[in-house]
CSV table of C-alpha atoms in Angstrom, one decimal:
chain,number,residue,atom,x,y,z
K,16,MET,CA,0.2,-0.2,0.2
K,17,ARG,CA,0.8,4.2,-0.6
K,18,LEU,CA,0.7,6.5,2.0
K,19,GLU,CA,-1.3,8.0,0.9
K,20,ASP,CA,-3.6,5.5,2.4
K,21,ILE,CA,-3.6,5.7,5.5
K,22,VAL,CA,-5.8,7.9,7.3
K,23,ILE,CA,-5.0,9.3,10.3
K,24,VAL,CA,-8.3,10.0,12.8
K,25,LEU,CA,-8.3,12.4,15.7
K,26,VAL,CA,-11.3,12.0,18.3
K,27,GLY,CA,-11.7,15.2,20.4
K,28,THR,CA,-9.4,17.1,20.4
K,29,THR,CA,-9.3,19.4,23.0
K,30,ASP,CA,-6.2,21.8,21.8
K,31,PRO,CA,-5.6,23.5,18.6
K,32,GLY,CA,-2.5,23.6,18.8
K,33,ASN,CA,-1.9,19.5,19.0
K,34,ILE,CA,-4.3,19.5,15.1
K,35,GLY,CA,-1.7,21.7,13.9
K,36,ALA,CA,1.3,20.2,15.8
K,37,ALA,CA,-0.1,16.6,14.3
K,38,ALA,CA,-0.6,17.8,10.9
K,39,ARG,CA,3.2,18.8,10.6
K,40,ALA,CA,3.9,15.7,11.8
K,41,MET,CA,1.8,13.5,9.4
K,42,ARG,CA,3.5,16.3,6.5
K,43,THR,CA,6.7,14.9,7.4
K,44,MET,CA,6.0,11.3,7.1
K,45,GLY,CA,4.2,11.9,3.6
K,46,LEU,CA,0.9,10.6,5.3
K,47,ALA,CA,-2.0,13.4,4.0
K,48,ASP,CA,-5.9,11.9,5.4
K,49,LEU,CA,-6.8,13.4,7.9
K,50,ARG,CA,-9.4,12.8,9.8
K,51,LEU,CA,-11.2,14.9,13.0
K,52,VAL,CA,-14.1,13.8,15.0
K,53,THR,CA,-15.6,16.6,17.6
K,54,PRO,CA,-12.6,18.7,17.7
K,55,ARG,CA,-13.2,21.6,20.7
K,56,HIS,CA,-11.4,23.7,18.8
K,57,PHE,CA,-11.5,23.9,14.5
K,58,PRO,CA,-10.3,25.7,13.0
K,59,HIS,CA,-8.0,27.7,14.4
K,60,ASP,CA,-5.1,29.9,14.1
K,61,LYS,CA,-3.4,27.9,17.2
K,62,ALA,CA,-4.0,24.7,14.7
K,63,THR,CA,-2.7,27.2,12.1
K,64,ALA,CA,0.8,27.8,14.0
K,65,ARG,CA,1.0,24.6,15.0
K,66,ALA,CA,1.3,23.4,11.7
K,67,SER,CA,4.4,24.6,11.0
K,68,GLY,CA,4.0,24.8,7.1
K,69,ALA,CA,1.6,22.2,7.4
K,70,ASP,CA,-1.3,24.6,5.7
K,71,VAL,CA,-2.5,22.0,3.2
K,72,ILE,CA,-3.9,19.1,4.9
K,73,LEU,CA,-5.5,21.2,7.8
K,74,GLU,CA,-7.1,22.8,4.8
K,75,GLN,CA,-8.9,19.1,3.7
K,76,ALA,CA,-9.0,17.5,6.5
K,77,GLY,CA,-12.7,16.4,7.3
K,78,VAL,CA,-15.0,17.2,10.2
K,79,PHE,CA,-17.4,14.9,12.0
K,80,ASP,CA,-19.8,13.8,14.1
K,81,THR,CA,-19.0,10.7,15.0
K,82,LEU,CA,-16.4,7.4,14.5
K,83,ASP,CA,-17.9,5.5,12.3
K,84,ASP,CA,-18.8,8.8,9.9
K,85,ALA,CA,-14.4,9.4,10.0
K,86,LEU,CA,-14.1,5.6,9.3
K,87,ALA,CA,-16.2,5.4,6.3
K,88,GLY,CA,-14.3,4.6,3.1
K,89,THR,CA,-11.3,2.7,5.5
K,90,VAL,CA,-10.9,-1.2,5.6
K,91,ARG,CA,-9.5,-1.4,8.8
K,92,ALA,CA,-8.6,0.9,12.1
K,93,TYR,CA,-6.4,0.7,14.4
K,94,GLY,CA,-7.2,2.5,17.7
K,95,THR,CA,-3.7,3.6,19.6
K,96,SER,CA,-3.7,3.2,23.6
K,97,ALA,CA,-1.4,4.3,26.2
K,98,ARG,CA,-2.7,1.8,28.7
K,99,LEU,CA,-3.2,-1.2,27.5
K,100,ARG,CA,-6.4,-2.5,28.4
K,101,SER,CA,-7.9,-5.6,30.4
K,102,LEU,CA,-10.5,-6.2,27.4
K,103,ARG,CA,-8.9,-8.7,23.8
K,104,TRP,CA,-8.1,-7.1,21.1
K,105,PRO,CA,-4.9,-7.7,19.8
K,106,VAL,CA,-2.5,-5.8,19.8
K,107,ALA,CA,0.8,-4.8,17.9
K,108,ASP,CA,3.4,-2.2,18.5
K,109,PRO,CA,3.9,1.0,16.2
K,110,ALA,CA,6.7,-0.9,14.4
K,111,GLY,CA,4.3,-3.8,14.5
K,112,THR,CA,1.4,-2.2,13.1
K,113,ALA,CA,3.6,-0.8,9.6
K,114,ALA,CA,4.9,-4.2,8.8
K,115,GLN,CA,1.0,-5.0,8.4
K,116,PHE,CA,0.3,-2.2,6.3
K,117,VAL,CA,2.8,-3.7,3.8
K,118,GLU,CA,0.5,-6.5,3.5
K,119,ARG,CA,-2.7,-4.5,2.6
K,120,PRO,CA,-3.3,-3.7,-1.4
K,121,ASP,CA,-2.8,0.0,-2.8
K,122,GLY,CA,-5.6,1.9,-2.6
K,123,GLU,CA,-6.9,-0.1,0.1
K,124,ARG,CA,-6.9,2.5,3.1
K,125,VAL,CA,-6.7,2.4,6.3
K,126,ALA,CA,-7.1,4.2,9.9
K,127,VAL,CA,-5.0,4.4,13.0
K,128,VAL,CA,-7.1,6.5,15.9
K,129,PHE,CA,-6.0,8.5,18.5
K,130,GLY,CA,-7.9,9.3,21.3
K,131,ARG,CA,-8.7,12.9,23.2
K,132,GLU,CA,-5.8,14.3,25.2
K,133,LYS,CA,-5.9,13.3,28.5
K,134,THR,CA,-8.5,10.0,28.6
K,135,GLY,CA,-8.0,8.7,25.4
K,136,LEU,CA,-10.2,6.3,23.5
K,137,THR,CA,-13.1,5.3,24.9
K,138,ASN,CA,-13.5,0.9,24.9
K,139,ASP,CA,-16.9,2.5,22.9
K,140,GLU,CA,-14.3,4.0,20.2
K,141,LEU,CA,-12.0,0.6,20.3
K,142,ALA,CA,-15.1,-1.9,19.7
K,143,ARG,CA,-14.6,0.0,16.1
K,144,CYS,CA,-11.2,-1.2,15.8
K,145,HIS,CA,-9.6,-3.7,14.8
K,146,ALA,CA,-6.3,-4.1,16.7
K,147,LEU,CA,-4.3,-2.3,19.4
K,148,VAL,CA,-1.2,0.4,19.3
K,149,HIS,CA,0.2,0.1,22.1
K,150,ILE,CA,3.7,2.4,21.8
K,151,ASP,CA,6.1,1.1,24.5
K,152,THR,CA,6.9,4.2,27.0
K,153,ASN,CA,9.0,4.4,30.3
K,154,PRO,CA,6.2,3.0,33.0
K,155,ALA,CA,7.7,5.9,35.4
K,156,PHE,CA,6.4,9.0,33.1
K,157,SER,CA,4.1,7.4,29.9
K,158,SER,CA,2.8,10.5,29.2
K,159,LEU,CA,3.3,11.0,25.7
K,160,ASN,CA,1.4,14.2,23.7
K,161,LEU,CA,-0.5,13.3,21.0
K,162,ALA,CA,0.6,14.9,18.1
K,163,MET,CA,4.2,13.0,19.4
K,164,ALA,CA,2.4,9.7,19.5
K,165,VAL,CA,1.6,10.7,16.3
K,166,GLN,CA,4.8,10.5,14.6
K,167,VAL,CA,6.1,8.3,16.2
K,168,LEU,CA,3.5,5.9,13.9
K,169,ALA,CA,3.9,8.2,11.2
K,170,TYR,CA,7.7,7.8,11.4
K,171,GLU,CA,7.1,3.6,11.3
K,172,ALA,CA,4.5,3.9,8.5
K,173,ARG,CA,7.1,5.6,6.6
K,174,ARG,CA,9.9,3.1,7.2
K,175,ALA,CA,8.0,0.1,5.9
K,176,LEU,CA,6.7,1.4,3.4
K,177,VAL,CA,9.2,3.7,2.1
K,178,GLU,CA,12.7,3.4,3.0
K,179,PRO,CA,13.6,-0.1,2.1
K,180,ALA,CA,12.7,0.9,-1.7
K,181,ALA,CA,14.4,4.1,-1.7
K,182,THR,CA,17.4,2.2,0.6
K,183,ALA,CA,18.5,-0.4,-0.2
K,184,PRO,CA,20.9,-1.2,-2.8
K,185,GLU,CA,20.2,-2.7,-5.8
K,186,GLU,CA,22.0,-5.9,-6.6
K,187,PRO,CA,22.7,-8.0,-9.2
K,188,GLU,CA,21.0,-11.3,-9.3
K,189,VAL,CA,24.0,-14.0,-8.0
K,190,ARG,CA,22.9,-17.5,-8.1
K,191,PRO,CA,23.3,-19.7,-5.2
K,192,ALA,CA,26.6,-22.0,-5.6
K,193,THR,CA,25.6,-26.0,-7.1
K,194,LEU,CA,26.2,-28.6,-4.9
K,195,ASP,CA,28.8,-29.1,-7.6
K,196,GLU,CA,30.5,-26.3,-7.1
K,197,MET,CA,30.4,-26.6,-3.5
K,198,ARG,CA,32.2,-30.1,-3.7
K,199,TYR,CA,34.8,-29.1,-5.7
K,200,PHE,CA,35.3,-26.3,-3.2
K,201,TYR,CA,35.7,-29.0,-0.6
K,202,GLU,CA,37.9,-31.4,-2.3
K,203,HIS,CA,40.1,-28.0,-2.6
K,204,LEU,CA,39.8,-26.6,0.9
K,205,GLU,CA,40.8,-29.7,1.8
K,206,ARG,CA,43.5,-30.6,-0.1
K,207,VAL,CA,44.8,-26.6,0.7
K,208,MET,CA,45.5,-27.7,4.8
K,209,LEU,CA,46.7,-31.1,4.0
K,210,SER,CA,49.2,-29.5,1.5
K,211,SER,CA,50.0,-26.1,4.6
K,212,GLY,CA,50.0,-29.2,7.8
K,213,PHE,CA,46.6,-27.2,8.9
K,214,LEU,CA,44.8,-30.8,8.7
K,215,ASP,CA,46.0,-33.9,10.2
K,216,PRO,CA,46.4,-36.7,7.0
K,217,LYS,CA,45.8,-39.4,9.5
K,218,ASN,CA,42.1,-38.2,11.1
K,219,PRO,CA,40.7,-35.5,7.8
K,220,ARG,CA,37.1,-36.5,8.1
K,221,HIS,CA,35.9,-34.9,11.6
K,222,LEU,CA,37.2,-31.0,11.0
K,223,MET,CA,35.9,-31.2,6.6
K,224,ARG,CA,32.9,-32.1,8.3
K,225,ARG,CA,33.1,-29.1,10.3
K,226,LEU,CA,33.5,-27.0,7.8
K,227,ASN,CA,31.1,-29.2,5.4
K,228,ARG,CA,28.6,-27.9,8.1
K,229,LEU,CA,29.9,-24.0,8.5
K,230,PHE,CA,29.9,-23.7,5.0
K,231,ASN,CA,26.4,-25.2,4.6
K,232,ARG,CA,24.6,-23.1,6.9
K,233,ALA,CA,26.6,-19.8,4.8
K,234,LEU,CA,24.8,-20.5,1.8
K,235,PRO,CA,27.7,-19.0,-0.4
K,236,ASP,CA,27.1,-17.7,-3.5
K,237,HIS,CA,28.3,-19.0,-7.1
K,238,ASN,CA,30.8,-15.7,-7.2
K,239,GLU,CA,31.3,-16.1,-3.4
K,240,ILE,CA,32.4,-19.6,-3.8
K,241,ASN,CA,34.6,-18.5,-7.4
K,242,ILE,CA,36.4,-16.0,-4.4
K,243,LEU,CA,37.1,-19.2,-1.7
K,244,ARG,CA,38.2,-21.2,-4.5
K,245,GLY,CA,41.0,-17.6,-5.9
K,246,LEU,CA,42.0,-17.4,-2.6
K,247,LEU,CA,43.2,-21.3,-2.4
K,248,SER,CA,45.0,-20.8,-5.2
K,249,ALA,CA,46.7,-18.5,-4.2
K,250,VAL,CA,47.4,-20.6,-1.0
K,251,GLU,CA,48.3,-23.0,-3.2
K,252,ASP,CA,50.6,-21.1,-5.0
K,253,HIS,CA,53.0,-19.4,-2.4
K,254,ILE,CA,53.2,-22.9,-0.5
K,255,ASP,CA,54.7,-24.2,-4.3
K,256,GLN,CA,57.1,-21.3,-4.1
K,257,THR,CA,58.3,-21.5,-0.8
K,258,GLU,CA,59.0,-25.9,-1.3
């Protein structure tokens, strides 16, 4: 899915500055769809000031009377909570939630729902959500500002959906080493270890079995085996020159 498919829903926000700061957090991470449920003050100059240039998100934000109306058009909702509830909701952290976003198809909208600054979401509102998102904080001081919570979720969403594709270097496809290549490598390795005196010719099998397990765990590709064979050949040449 795309970042554009993620909807941020703020329920019952009392401080308009938090709405503006949440809009700013969204825009820095590439999110754009902000929906507000019964905000106490909106629009408001304080929201615009705290948005710090993310005015377009405030201008396009939808204002709704109920959470059900705000969730229209979404297929999945995640309710955030500062505390774990006794009711049995599936629980994930922000990174785990963002990982679920990756599995959704393009164009299928999901909502992340944030509650009131002081009281959060009610159990009835959480009942409209498919899962609970919990941000792990310091137990001795777990107070997390609304916009900060939005920033955490927006960041994890961007990290999951955009950064891997943007930052991962393109590596050419290299086929894995074949069984024949591995067999020739092991024979070459044993030969070099014997000629160098590293391997006891009276009992070579035990060490070779351990080395076989080591390289089998590593799953070397065709190029890596060629590098190792080249190294072994260089060692052989050096041994021949010193004899």
